[in-house]
Amino acid sequence: MRNLKSYHYFWIVSSIILLIGLSNLKNEDSTIDVNIHDTYYVIEHFLLAEILFFGYLFLGLGYWLVEKILKKQLISILTRIHTSILIGSFLVYWIVILYTKILSKEDDIFNNSYEKINITLMTMFLAIIFIAQPIYITNILIALFRKKLTIG
């Protein structure tokens, strides 16, 4: 099996997200509720899937353009950190969703699965915005402006 590059992982995850979004397309009640202070934001799952699909697709496209088209070398540790945070957040989100669906009971008054999901979403969102995306931008900019070292 050949070595997968970081852009392959982003494209695989974007395809999975699109398939998940399409599987929920017929369910009209398929929404996510985000409570921020006194305001509830109700977002349709398919709209969220579209946004995430294009986000992961464009991140993979950015890596692909820099590596294949521009023939620039990215900093591998920054690429690994960024990829781990974004792919890991996708996996953690679905683990939390499955955990709450499997182990939560509808009649359990003390179990608030929506709160667990919202806390997970907000934690991942903050990690992506304040850690992963600055790493991505820094990595791309360093690769674009770094001069090739010539020996001799």
mmCIF file of C-alpha atoms in Angstrom:
data_model
loop_
_atom_site.group_PDB
_atom_site.id
_atom_site.type_symbol
_atom_site.label_atom_id
_atom_site.label_comp_id
_atom_site.label_asym_id
_atom_site.label_seq_id
_atom_site.Cartn_x
_atom_site.Cartn_y
_atom_site.Cartn_z
ATOM 1 C CA MET A 1 0.000 0.000 0.000
ATOM 2 C CA ARG A 2 1.376 3.354 -0.950
ATOM 3 C CA ASN A 3 1.950 6.176 1.479
ATOM 4 C CA LEU A 4 -1.050 8.459 1.990
ATOM 5 C CA LYS A 5 -0.366 12.188 2.107
ATOM 6 C CA SER A 6 -2.178 14.636 4.373
ATOM 7 C CA TYR A 7 -4.419 15.882 1.565
ATOM 8 C CA HIS A 8 -5.635 12.306 1.012
ATOM 9 C CA TYR A 9 -6.822 12.166 4.631
ATOM 10 C CA PHE A 10 -8.693 15.447 4.266
ATOM 11 C CA TRP A 11 -10.350 14.279 1.048
ATOM 12 C CA ILE A 12 -11.337 10.943 2.620
ATOM 13 C CA VAL A 13 -12.884 12.695 5.617
ATOM 14 C CA SER A 14 -14.678 15.204 3.375
ATOM 15 C CA SER A 15 -16.179 12.316 1.385
ATOM 16 C CA ILE A 16 -17.305 10.591 4.590
ATOM 17 C CA ILE A 17 -18.878 13.843 5.807
ATOM 18 C CA LEU A 18 -20.757 14.227 2.522
ATOM 19 C CA LEU A 19 -22.037 10.639 2.743
ATOM 20 C CA ILE A 20 -23.195 11.200 6.324
ATOM 21 C CA GLY A 21 -24.946 14.411 5.271
ATOM 22 C CA LEU A 22 -26.648 12.712 2.333
ATOM 23 C CA SER A 23 -27.820 9.861 4.561
ATOM 24 C CA ASN A 24 -29.639 12.388 6.793
ATOM 25 C CA LEU A 25 -31.119 14.332 3.879
ATOM 26 C CA LYS A 26 -34.553 12.667 4.011
ATOM 27 C CA ASN A 27 -34.915 13.187 7.752
ATOM 28 C CA GLU A 28 -36.547 16.603 8.136
ATOM 29 C CA ASP A 29 -36.007 16.647 11.898
ATOM 30 C CA SER A 30 -32.271 16.117 11.572
ATOM 31 C CA THR A 31 -30.898 19.270 13.174
ATOM 32 C CA ILE A 32 -28.260 20.285 15.655
ATOM 33 C CA ASP A 33 -29.047 22.785 18.395
ATOM 34 C CA VAL A 34 -26.272 25.030 19.641
ATOM 35 C CA ASN A 35 -27.015 27.065 22.749
ATOM 36 C CA ILE A 36 -24.893 30.163 23.221
ATOM 37 C CA HIS A 37 -26.043 32.147 26.248
ATOM 38 C CA ASP A 38 -29.744 32.864 25.620
ATOM 39 C CA THR A 39 -29.739 32.122 21.915
ATOM 40 C CA TYR A 40 -30.354 28.757 20.291
ATOM 41 C CA TYR A 41 -28.990 28.193 16.830
ATOM 42 C CA VAL A 42 -30.752 25.399 14.967
ATOM 43 C CA ILE A 43 -28.699 24.131 12.048
ATOM 44 C CA GLU A 44 -29.809 21.491 9.615
ATOM 45 C CA HIS A 45 -27.422 18.515 9.542
ATOM 46 C CA PHE A 46 -27.102 18.626 5.763
ATOM 47 C CA LEU A 47 -26.094 22.307 5.819
ATOM 48 C CA LEU A 48 -23.494 21.555 8.469
ATOM 49 C CA ALA A 49 -22.299 18.584 6.399
ATOM 50 C CA GLU A 50 -21.938 20.820 3.329
ATOM 51 C CA ILE A 51 -19.918 23.395 5.247
ATOM 52 C CA LEU A 52 -17.637 20.755 6.750
ATOM 53 C CA PHE A 53 -17.333 18.938 3.408
ATOM 54 C CA PHE A 54 -16.093 22.056 1.642
ATOM 55 C CA GLY A 55 -13.883 23.002 4.596
ATOM 56 C CA TYR A 56 -12.040 19.676 4.633
ATOM 57 C CA LEU A 57 -11.976 19.598 0.829
ATOM 58 C CA PHE A 58 -10.340 23.045 0.606
ATOM 59 C CA LEU A 59 -7.818 22.224 3.332
ATOM 60 C CA GLY A 60 -6.791 19.136 1.386
ATOM 61 C CA LEU A 61 -6.718 21.187 -1.799
ATOM 62 C CA GLY A 62 -4.391 23.700 -0.128
ATOM 63 C CA TYR A 63 -1.944 20.975 0.856
ATOM 64 C CA TRP A 64 -2.188 19.410 -2.602
ATOM 65 C CA LEU A 65 -1.552 22.726 -4.386
ATOM 66 C CA VAL A 66 1.513 23.506 -2.302
ATOM 67 C CA GLU A 67 3.013 20.012 -2.571
ATOM 68 C CA LYS A 68 2.118 18.951 -6.116
ATOM 69 C CA ILE A 69 1.562 22.093 -8.162
ATOM 70 C CA LEU A 70 3.969 24.545 -6.528
ATOM 71 C CA LYS A 71 6.453 21.780 -5.573
ATOM 72 C CA LYS A 72 7.118 23.344 -2.166
ATOM 73 C CA GLN A 73 8.147 21.434 0.946
ATOM 74 C CA LEU A 74 5.835 21.748 3.961
ATOM 75 C CA ILE A 75 7.082 21.443 7.539
ATOM 76 C CA SER A 76 6.140 17.874 8.384
ATOM 77 C CA ILE A 77 5.597 18.338 12.129
ATOM 78 C CA LEU A 78 3.204 21.252 11.539
ATOM 79 C CA THR A 79 1.364 19.224 8.907
ATOM 80 C CA ARG A 80 1.066 16.278 11.309
ATOM 81 C CA ILE A 81 -0.205 18.461 14.159
ATOM 82 C CA HIS A 82 -2.780 20.183 11.946
ATOM 83 C CA THR A 83 -3.940 16.914 10.390
ATOM 84 C CA SER A 84 -4.133 15.191 13.785
ATOM 85 C CA ILE A 85 -6.252 17.956 15.292
ATOM 86 C CA LEU A 86 -8.710 18.132 12.397
ATOM 87 C CA ILE A 87 -9.020 14.412 11.670
ATOM 88 C CA GLY A 88 -8.943 13.674 15.403
ATOM 89 C CA SER A 89 -11.733 16.153 16.093
ATOM 90 C CA PHE A 90 -13.853 14.454 13.440
ATOM 91 C CA LEU A 91 -13.270 11.069 15.098
ATOM 92 C CA VAL A 92 -13.820 12.382 18.637
ATOM 93 C CA TYR A 93 -17.097 14.015 17.627
ATOM 94 C CA TRP A 94 -18.461 10.750 16.234
ATOM 95 C CA ILE A 95 -17.234 8.766 19.228
ATOM 96 C CA VAL A 96 -19.113 11.159 21.541
ATOM 97 C CA ILE A 97 -22.239 10.924 19.363
ATOM 98 C CA LEU A 98 -22.137 7.113 19.393
ATOM 99 C CA TYR A 99 -21.387 7.051 23.115
ATOM 100 C CA THR A 100 -24.371 9.253 23.943
ATOM 101 C CA LYS A 101 -26.707 7.291 21.654
ATOM 102 C CA ILE A 102 -25.640 3.882 22.941
ATOM 103 C CA LEU A 103 -25.234 4.559 26.648
ATOM 104 C CA SER A 104 -27.766 7.288 27.321
ATOM 105 C CA LYS A 105 -31.236 6.390 28.474
ATOM 106 C CA GLU A 106 -34.223 8.537 27.612
ATOM 107 C CA ASP A 107 -35.682 8.267 31.119
ATOM 108 C CA ASP A 108 -32.462 9.239 32.889
ATOM 109 C CA ILE A 109 -33.183 12.672 34.325
ATOM 110 C CA PHE A 110 -29.534 13.416 35.142
ATOM 111 C CA ASN A 111 -28.151 12.503 31.736
ATOM 112 C CA ASN A 112 -27.885 15.509 29.480
ATOM 113 C CA SER A 113 -26.386 14.163 26.261
ATOM 114 C CA TYR A 114 -26.905 17.459 24.423
ATOM 115 C CA GLU A 115 -24.655 19.184 26.922
ATOM 116 C CA LYS A 116 -21.899 16.603 26.323
ATOM 117 C CA ILE A 117 -22.212 17.052 22.581
ATOM 118 C CA ASN A 118 -22.204 20.867 22.838
ATOM 119 C CA ILE A 119 -19.160 20.877 25.120
ATOM 120 C CA THR A 120 -17.355 18.532 22.729
ATOM 121 C CA LEU A 121 -18.288 20.694 19.743
ATOM 122 C CA MET A 122 -17.170 23.916 21.388
ATOM 123 C CA THR A 123 -13.888 22.404 22.607
ATOM 124 C CA MET A 124 -13.073 21.071 19.153
ATOM 125 C CA PHE A 125 -14.139 24.325 17.502
ATOM 126 C CA LEU A 126 -11.854 26.353 19.760
ATOM 127 C CA ALA A 127 -8.935 23.944 19.226
ATOM 128 C CA ILE A 128 -9.415 24.131 15.473
ATOM 129 C CA ILE A 129 -9.763 27.920 15.337
ATOM 130 C CA PHE A 130 -7.005 28.871 17.783
ATOM 131 C CA ILE A 131 -4.484 26.041 17.298
ATOM 132 C CA ALA A 132 -4.973 24.095 14.068
ATOM 133 C CA GLN A 133 -5.825 26.860 11.621
ATOM 134 C CA PRO A 134 -2.947 29.172 12.634
ATOM 135 C CA ILE A 135 -0.636 26.161 12.244
ATOM 136 C CA TYR A 136 -2.063 25.513 8.764
ATOM 137 C CA ILE A 137 -1.663 29.133 7.676
ATOM 138 C CA THR A 138 1.864 29.324 9.116
ATOM 139 C CA ASN A 139 2.867 26.069 7.423
ATOM 140 C CA ILE A 140 1.534 27.167 4.030
ATOM 141 C CA LEU A 141 3.136 30.629 4.262
ATOM 142 C CA ILE A 142 6.521 29.240 5.328
ATOM 143 C CA ALA A 143 6.411 26.745 2.459
ATOM 144 C CA LEU A 144 5.508 29.440 -0.057
ATOM 145 C CA PHE A 145 8.158 31.951 1.000
ATOM 146 C CA ARG A 146 11.007 29.602 1.908
ATOM 147 C CA LYS A 147 13.833 29.599 -0.571
ATOM 148 C CA LYS A 148 15.349 26.325 -1.665
ATOM 149 C CA LEU A 149 18.750 25.673 -0.181
ATOM 150 C CA THR A 150 21.448 25.254 -2.783
ATOM 151 C CA ILE A 151 24.691 23.563 -1.909
ATOM 152 C CA GLY A 152 27.791 24.587 -3.746
#
